[in-house]
Amino acid sequence: MIALQAMVIGLLLLAGTAAALARDPFRQMIMSGLNGMLLIALFVVFQAPDVALSAMAASAVASPVMIAIALAKVHAHERDER
Amino acid sequence: MSPRGRQILFLVAAGGVGALLVWGLAGLPSFGQFDGVYADFLLRHAVMERHATNVVMAVTFDYRGLDTMGEEFILFAAVMGVALLLREASSEHGYPEDAERADAVHALGLFVVPVTVVLGLWLVAHGHLTPGGGFQGGVVLAAAAVLLYLAGGYRAYRAATPASLLDAAESTGAGGFVAVGLAGLALGSAFLHNVLPYGRIGFVDSSGTIAVIDSLVGLAVAAAFVLLFTEFLEELIAEYAESRDT
């Protein structure tokens, strides 16, 4: 279990850093979505299934979808300007 | 400020925040050793007192039910605000032409959407028994609607989630929570007191009002998230329609 916990924490560090370093907003969204999925895994390996399910709601479903829609709207707007 | 100055400022600030985090982490009780009196009491007595095997749910929907009602209404107010702000712009553009979906995407949707719906319903229905509950199950149900949009397109999505149904579900869920609370008052006890029979431990019909509130919250949350998604999607469609017309 400890090896699993260490592995998930390591992956989270990588995904979080990647999300912060990504310059393109779309890549940022993908990486922060991945970060959210790993967060769910983190809660599972630390035996907090209730929190894992809540994290699933917020970080894997709600926030990437909202960011995706916002990005699409910005793109449509930019195309409009040109 | 010069790039170099900004870098120095960042390093100093990041070092400070990092040190504070490590300091805070060192002061936490060691894993699984939290000694809160309330937690100990609930772990010992909640299952026998309320016949709910998921103590988390017994806390959120019974012992601290009023807090959860506040949370429920924060979500309700937020979604209503979004709907009020965005709704007037939509609906005059009609159905957009959907991007052509590949057969593989359709087939995957046929499989994934029903499974997600069942998972959401299961999470809502068993909230008082196993981890899960109305909030989590409700969002999973809303995710099923988003998947339906991704696999089946806008028409299928709107056919499955008509606005009148969403509005009714949203207000029934939020209002029902208050009604259950008032039932406690009407029967001569406290607001949100658990007035229904508790049933047999471990069965779906156990835990009295906890299971009822759980289902109502599931309904409200699912409707709230689908409403949010619909309003933002309509905004996007209006934007595309404008850029196409001009």
Tab-separated table of C-alpha atoms in Angstrom:
chain	number	residue	atom	x	y	z
A	1	MET	CA	0.000	0.000	0.000
A	2	ILE	CA	2.806	2.413	0.858
A	3	ALA	CA	4.475	1.743	-2.516
A	4	LEU	CA	1.156	2.478	-4.230
A	5	GLN	CA	0.708	5.683	-2.241
A	6	ALA	CA	4.243	6.822	-3.088
A	7	MET	CA	3.664	6.034	-6.764
A	8	VAL	CA	0.428	8.061	-6.924
A	9	ILE	CA	2.036	11.010	-5.101
A	10	GLY	CA	4.966	10.900	-7.554
A	11	LEU	CA	2.637	10.854	-10.561
A	12	LEU	CA	0.639	13.740	-9.057
A	13	LEU	CA	3.806	15.799	-8.704
A	14	LEU	CA	4.623	15.110	-12.367
A	15	ALA	CA	1.114	15.916	-13.627
A	16	GLY	CA	0.867	19.053	-11.511
A	17	THR	CA	4.224	20.315	-12.759
A	18	ALA	CA	3.273	19.483	-16.348
A	19	ALA	CA	-0.018	21.386	-15.988
A	20	ALA	CA	1.844	24.409	-14.624
A	21	LEU	CA	4.482	24.287	-17.364
A	22	ALA	CA	2.096	23.784	-20.297
A	23	ARG	CA	1.757	27.050	-22.253
A	24	ASP	CA	-1.197	26.097	-24.466
A	25	PRO	CA	-4.545	26.355	-22.558
A	26	PHE	CA	-5.882	23.195	-24.210
A	27	ARG	CA	-2.876	21.169	-23.065
A	28	GLN	CA	-3.252	22.755	-19.649
A	29	MET	CA	-6.848	21.522	-19.491
A	30	ILE	CA	-5.837	17.973	-20.431
A	31	MET	CA	-3.040	17.956	-17.874
A	32	SER	CA	-5.168	19.393	-15.076
A	33	GLY	CA	-7.849	16.819	-15.921
A	34	LEU	CA	-5.216	14.096	-15.613
A	35	ASN	CA	-4.103	15.702	-12.358
A	36	GLY	CA	-7.710	15.498	-11.145
A	37	MET	CA	-7.946	11.808	-12.066
A	38	LEU	CA	-4.729	11.105	-10.148
A	39	LEU	CA	-6.166	13.019	-7.184
A	40	ILE	CA	-9.054	10.513	-7.186
A	41	ALA	CA	-6.532	7.657	-7.173
A	42	LEU	CA	-4.737	9.381	-4.276
A	43	PHE	CA	-7.903	9.456	-2.170
A	44	VAL	CA	-8.602	5.813	-3.010
A	45	VAL	CA	-5.145	4.598	-1.946
A	46	PHE	CA	-5.431	6.644	1.256
A	47	GLN	CA	-8.739	4.857	1.989
A	48	ALA	CA	-11.106	7.810	1.612
A	49	PRO	CA	-13.675	6.528	-0.924
A	50	ASP	CA	-16.232	9.232	-0.076
A	51	VAL	CA	-13.743	11.986	-0.808
A	52	ALA	CA	-12.629	10.137	-3.955
A	53	LEU	CA	-16.203	10.184	-5.264
A	54	SER	CA	-16.554	13.893	-4.504
A	55	ALA	CA	-13.245	14.553	-6.249
A	56	MET	CA	-14.530	12.574	-9.222
A	57	ALA	CA	-17.487	14.950	-9.360
A	58	ALA	CA	-15.451	18.131	-9.117
A	59	SER	CA	-12.057	17.532	-10.659
A	60	ALA	CA	-12.686	14.875	-13.311
A	61	VAL	CA	-16.135	15.926	-14.576
A	62	ALA	CA	-17.169	19.461	-13.691
A	63	SER	CA	-13.989	21.496	-14.040
A	64	PRO	CA	-12.574	20.035	-17.325
A	65	VAL	CA	-15.998	20.309	-18.986
A	66	MET	CA	-16.374	23.947	-17.891
A	67	ILE	CA	-12.843	24.792	-19.069
A	68	ALA	CA	-13.463	23.008	-22.391
A	69	ILE	CA	-16.646	25.001	-23.026
A	70	ALA	CA	-14.956	28.273	-22.035
A	71	LEU	CA	-12.030	27.541	-24.376
A	72	ALA	CA	-14.367	26.683	-27.254
A	73	LYS	CA	-16.224	29.962	-26.700
A	74	VAL	CA	-12.993	31.956	-26.686
A	75	HIS	CA	-11.913	30.231	-29.925
A	76	ALA	CA	-15.249	31.006	-31.576
A	77	HIS	CA	-14.938	34.618	-30.441
A	78	GLU	CA	-11.394	34.905	-31.792
A	79	ARG	CA	-12.494	33.508	-35.146
A	80	ASP	CA	-15.242	36.105	-35.100
A	81	GLU	CA	-12.776	38.967	-34.641
A	82	ARG	CA	-10.650	37.961	-37.594
B	1	MET	CA	9.550	44.903	-12.830
B	2	SER	CA	12.399	43.191	-14.656
B	3	PRO	CA	12.117	39.441	-15.395
B	4	ARG	CA	15.023	38.844	-13.036
B	5	GLY	CA	13.324	40.778	-10.224
B	6	ARG	CA	10.113	38.827	-10.769
B	7	GLN	CA	12.007	35.572	-10.632
B	8	ILE	CA	13.617	36.550	-7.317
B	9	LEU	CA	10.221	37.604	-5.923
B	10	PHE	CA	8.720	34.287	-7.048
B	11	LEU	CA	11.531	32.219	-5.502
B	12	VAL	CA	11.271	34.042	-2.167
B	13	ALA	CA	7.453	33.723	-2.115
B	14	ALA	CA	7.502	30.057	-3.213
B	15	GLY	CA	10.106	29.268	-0.562
B	16	GLY	CA	7.977	30.965	2.098
B	17	VAL	CA	4.767	29.170	1.103
B	18	GLY	CA	6.663	25.865	0.883
B	19	ALA	CA	8.116	26.326	4.380
B	20	LEU	CA	4.652	27.142	5.793
B	21	LEU	CA	3.176	24.036	4.132
B	22	VAL	CA	5.910	21.776	5.546
B	23	TRP	CA	5.448	23.368	8.975
B	24	GLY	CA	1.679	22.773	8.811
B	25	LEU	CA	2.161	19.201	7.610
B	26	ALA	CA	4.509	18.447	10.519
B	27	GLY	CA	1.837	19.593	12.970
B	28	LEU	CA	-0.876	17.250	11.640
B	29	PRO	CA	-1.850	14.216	13.726
B	30	SER	CA	-0.261	11.068	12.289
B	31	PHE	CA	-2.265	9.091	9.748
B	32	GLY	CA	-5.460	7.548	11.160
B	33	GLN	CA	-4.778	8.996	14.653
B	34	PHE	CA	-7.154	11.961	14.702
B	35	ASP	CA	-8.491	12.357	18.242
B	36	GLY	CA	-11.687	14.372	17.796
B	37	VAL	CA	-14.307	13.630	20.441
B	38	TYR	CA	-17.137	14.087	17.947
B	39	ALA	CA	-15.613	11.618	15.454
B	40	ASP	CA	-15.086	8.981	18.154
B	41	PHE	CA	-18.644	9.338	19.366
B	42	LEU	CA	-20.129	9.098	15.871
B	43	LEU	CA	-18.029	6.088	14.876
B	44	ARG	CA	-19.196	4.299	18.000
B	45	HIS	CA	-22.875	5.233	17.995
B	46	ALA	CA	-24.046	6.520	14.582
B	47	VAL	CA	-24.784	3.107	13.048
B	48	MET	CA	-26.904	1.958	16.007
B	49	GLU	CA	-28.584	5.351	16.426
B	50	ARG	CA	-29.533	5.975	12.802
B	51	HIS	CA	-29.185	2.544	11.134
B	52	ALA	CA	-27.027	4.125	8.402
B	53	THR	CA	-23.872	2.113	7.747
B	54	ASN	CA	-22.226	5.041	5.937
B	55	VAL	CA	-21.451	7.311	8.875
B	56	VAL	CA	-20.353	10.138	6.541
B	57	MET	CA	-23.894	10.305	5.203
B	58	ALA	CA	-25.409	10.098	8.702
B	59	VAL	CA	-23.380	13.206	9.555
B	60	THR	CA	-24.104	15.202	6.396
B	61	PHE	CA	-27.813	14.406	6.104
B	62	ASP	CA	-28.814	14.000	9.746
B	63	TYR	CA	-26.507	15.163	12.559
B	64	ARG	CA	-25.376	18.198	10.517
B	65	GLY	CA	-28.277	18.221	8.065
B	66	LEU	CA	-28.758	21.977	8.333
B	67	ASP	CA	-25.225	22.636	7.022
B	68	THR	CA	-25.900	20.394	4.028
B	69	MET	CA	-29.154	22.228	3.362
B	70	GLY	CA	-27.168	25.453	3.226
B	71	GLU	CA	-24.738	23.861	0.763
B	72	GLU	CA	-27.609	22.580	-1.343
B	73	PHE	CA	-29.007	26.095	-1.580
B	74	ILE	CA	-25.613	27.574	-2.462
B	75	LEU	CA	-25.598	25.258	-5.491
B	76	PHE	CA	-29.251	26.059	-6.203
B	77	ALA	CA	-28.633	29.818	-6.069
B	78	ALA	CA	-25.503	29.554	-8.217
B	79	VAL	CA	-27.303	27.578	-10.930
B	80	MET	CA	-30.293	29.924	-10.828
B	81	GLY	CA	-27.933	32.875	-11.216
B	82	VAL	CA	-26.259	31.297	-14.247
B	83	ALA	CA	-29.642	30.464	-15.785
B	84	LEU	CA	-30.936	34.007	-15.207
B	85	LEU	CA	-27.858	35.582	-16.746
B	86	LEU	CA	-27.506	33.319	-19.753
B	87	ARG	CA	-30.961	32.093	-20.658
B	88	GLU	CA	-32.201	35.125	-22.615
B	89	ALA	CA	-29.430	34.830	-25.194
B	90	SER	CA	-30.227	31.247	-26.106
B	91	SER	CA	-33.017	29.320	-27.823
B	92	GLU	CA	-33.422	31.733	-30.760
B	93	HIS	CA	-30.669	30.070	-32.765
B	94	GLY	CA	-32.390	26.695	-33.075
B	95	TYR	CA	-30.535	23.442	-33.337
B	96	PRO	CA	-26.957	23.699	-34.547
B	97	GLU	CA	-25.612	21.267	-37.078
B	98	ASP	CA	-23.686	18.672	-35.155
B	99	ALA	CA	-20.268	17.527	-36.201
B	100	GLU	CA	-20.487	14.076	-37.784
B	101	ARG	CA	-19.729	11.409	-35.172
B	102	ALA	CA	-17.856	8.257	-36.123
B	103	ASP	CA	-19.699	4.935	-35.748
B	104	ALA	CA	-17.201	3.921	-33.080
B	105	VAL	CA	-18.167	6.979	-31.003
B	106	HIS	CA	-21.878	6.142	-31.351
B	107	ALA	CA	-21.244	2.515	-30.343
B	108	LEU	CA	-19.121	3.553	-27.368
B	109	GLY	CA	-21.868	5.961	-26.278
B	110	LEU	CA	-24.466	3.183	-26.469
B	111	PHE	CA	-22.373	1.252	-24.001
B	112	VAL	CA	-21.031	4.007	-21.748
B	113	VAL	CA	-24.144	6.178	-21.244
B	114	PRO	CA	-26.446	3.481	-19.757
B	115	VAL	CA	-23.652	2.140	-17.550
B	116	THR	CA	-22.978	5.658	-16.236
B	117	VAL	CA	-26.697	6.215	-15.556
B	118	VAL	CA	-26.906	2.955	-13.587
B	119	LEU	CA	-23.747	3.824	-11.646
B	120	GLY	CA	-25.191	7.246	-10.760
B	121	LEU	CA	-28.542	5.805	-9.656
B	122	TRP	CA	-26.742	3.152	-7.615
B	123	LEU	CA	-24.574	5.752	-5.884
B	124	VAL	CA	-27.650	7.833	-5.012
B	125	ALA	CA	-29.753	4.877	-3.857
B	126	HIS	CA	-27.037	3.364	-1.629
B	127	GLY	CA	-25.622	6.590	-0.178
B	128	HIS	CA	-26.616	5.653	3.368
B	129	LEU	CA	-25.065	2.166	3.061
B	130	THR	CA	-21.788	2.552	1.164
B	131	PRO	CA	-19.559	5.487	0.104
B	132	GLY	CA	-21.341	7.756	-2.333
B	133	GLY	CA	-24.626	9.598	-2.026
B	134	GLY	CA	-26.709	12.305	-3.591
B	135	PHE	CA	-23.956	14.770	-4.475
B	136	GLN	CA	-21.620	12.225	-6.028
B	137	GLY	CA	-24.340	10.165	-7.695
B	138	GLY	CA	-26.011	13.319	-8.977
B	139	VAL	CA	-22.848	14.496	-10.689
B	140	VAL	CA	-22.293	11.038	-12.198
B	141	LEU	CA	-25.840	11.226	-13.629
B	142	ALA	CA	-25.041	14.663	-15.067
B	143	ALA	CA	-21.833	13.232	-16.526
B	144	ALA	CA	-23.980	10.629	-18.305
B	145	ALA	CA	-25.846	13.515	-19.971
B	146	VAL	CA	-22.546	15.103	-21.056
B	147	LEU	CA	-21.433	11.740	-22.482
B	148	LEU	CA	-24.741	11.531	-24.331
B	149	TYR	CA	-23.973	14.905	-25.905
B	150	LEU	CA	-20.460	13.803	-26.866
B	151	ALA	CA	-21.612	10.525	-28.420
B	152	GLY	CA	-25.099	11.353	-29.703
B	153	GLY	CA	-24.991	15.051	-30.459
B	154	TYR	CA	-27.041	18.069	-29.416
B	155	ARG	CA	-30.454	16.775	-30.527
B	156	ALA	CA	-30.205	13.564	-28.490
B	157	TYR	CA	-28.919	15.553	-25.515
B	158	ARG	CA	-31.790	18.049	-25.522
B	159	ALA	CA	-34.380	15.315	-26.150
B	160	ALA	CA	-33.187	13.487	-23.033
B	161	THR	CA	-32.970	16.622	-20.862
B	162	PRO	CA	-35.878	18.996	-21.621
B	163	ALA	CA	-35.643	22.286	-19.726
B	164	SER	CA	-39.057	21.878	-18.091
B	165	LEU	CA	-37.993	18.518	-16.608
B	166	LEU	CA	-34.695	19.963	-15.357
B	167	ASP	CA	-36.352	22.961	-13.705
B	168	ALA	CA	-38.930	20.732	-12.016
B	169	ALA	CA	-36.298	18.254	-10.803
B	170	GLU	CA	-34.039	21.016	-9.508
B	171	SER	CA	-36.751	22.699	-7.459
B	172	THR	CA	-38.336	19.426	-6.272
B	173	GLY	CA	-34.950	18.302	-4.951
B	174	ALA	CA	-34.148	21.559	-3.158
B	175	GLY	CA	-37.719	22.139	-1.919
B	176	GLY	CA	-38.095	18.520	-0.832
B	177	PHE	CA	-35.072	18.875	1.445
B	178	VAL	CA	-36.810	21.757	3.255
B	179	ALA	CA	-40.107	19.806	3.310
B	180	VAL	CA	-38.406	16.882	5.083
B	181	GLY	CA	-36.995	19.377	7.580
B	182	LEU	CA	-40.423	20.906	8.155
B	183	ALA	CA	-41.914	17.435	8.655
B	184	GLY	CA	-39.773	17.198	11.793
B	185	LEU	CA	-41.241	20.481	13.054
B	186	ALA	CA	-44.793	19.440	12.157
B	187	LEU	CA	-44.445	16.255	14.197
B	188	GLY	CA	-43.486	18.256	17.281
B	189	SER	CA	-39.720	17.744	17.119
B	190	ALA	CA	-36.734	19.717	15.765
B	191	PHE	CA	-36.180	20.932	12.186
B	192	LEU	CA	-34.640	18.101	10.111
B	193	HIS	CA	-35.117	15.629	12.942
B	194	ASN	CA	-35.101	12.062	11.639
B	195	VAL	CA	-38.816	11.269	11.977
B	196	LEU	CA	-39.176	8.190	9.721
B	197	PRO	CA	-38.748	4.599	10.973
B	198	TYR	CA	-35.071	3.589	10.803
B	199	GLY	CA	-35.608	0.114	9.293
B	200	ARG	CA	-33.123	-2.776	9.271
B	201	ILE	CA	-29.411	-1.919	9.271
B	202	GLY	CA	-27.767	-2.550	5.901
B	203	PHE	CA	-30.937	-2.490	3.793
B	204	VAL	CA	-31.902	0.128	1.208
B	205	ASP	CA	-35.029	1.134	3.154
B	206	SER	CA	-33.074	1.884	6.344
B	207	SER	CA	-31.890	5.127	8.014
B	208	GLY	CA	-35.221	7.026	7.891
B	209	THR	CA	-35.033	10.522	6.419
B	210	ILE	CA	-31.325	10.146	5.504
B	211	ALA	CA	-32.203	7.983	2.483
B	212	VAL	CA	-35.049	10.335	1.493
B	213	ILE	CA	-32.883	13.468	1.646
B	214	ASP	CA	-30.142	11.571	-0.193
B	215	SER	CA	-32.459	10.858	-3.131
B	216	LEU	CA	-33.741	14.461	-3.181
B	217	VAL	CA	-30.188	15.823	-3.209
B	218	GLY	CA	-29.298	13.395	-6.007
B	219	LEU	CA	-32.200	14.733	-8.057
B	220	ALA	CA	-31.310	18.378	-7.397
B	221	VAL	CA	-27.588	17.980	-8.052
B	222	ALA	CA	-28.051	16.005	-11.286
B	223	ALA	CA	-30.494	18.634	-12.572
B	224	ALA	CA	-28.258	21.500	-11.430
B	225	PHE	CA	-25.184	20.235	-13.280
B	226	VAL	CA	-27.110	19.379	-16.453
B	227	LEU	CA	-28.681	22.864	-16.343
B	228	LEU	CA	-25.254	24.452	-15.984
B	229	PHE	CA	-23.879	22.430	-18.871
B	230	THR	CA	-26.903	23.257	-21.032
B	231	GLU	CA	-26.652	27.009	-20.363
B	232	PHE	CA	-22.931	27.129	-21.190
B	233	LEU	CA	-23.466	24.964	-24.256
B	234	GLU	CA	-26.226	27.293	-25.496
B	235	GLU	CA	-23.871	30.250	-25.034
B	236	LEU	CA	-21.324	28.487	-27.174
B	237	ILE	CA	-23.911	27.662	-29.831
B	238	ALA	CA	-25.071	31.295	-29.925
B	239	GLU	CA	-21.448	32.362	-30.408
B	240	TYR	CA	-20.936	29.913	-33.278
B	241	ALA	CA	-24.228	30.916	-34.875
B	242	GLU	CA	-23.163	34.590	-34.807
B	243	SER	CA	-19.774	33.898	-36.335
B	244	ARG	CA	-21.458	31.817	-39.044
B	245	ASP	CA	-24.046	34.469	-39.876
B	246	THR	CA	-21.526	37.304	-40.224
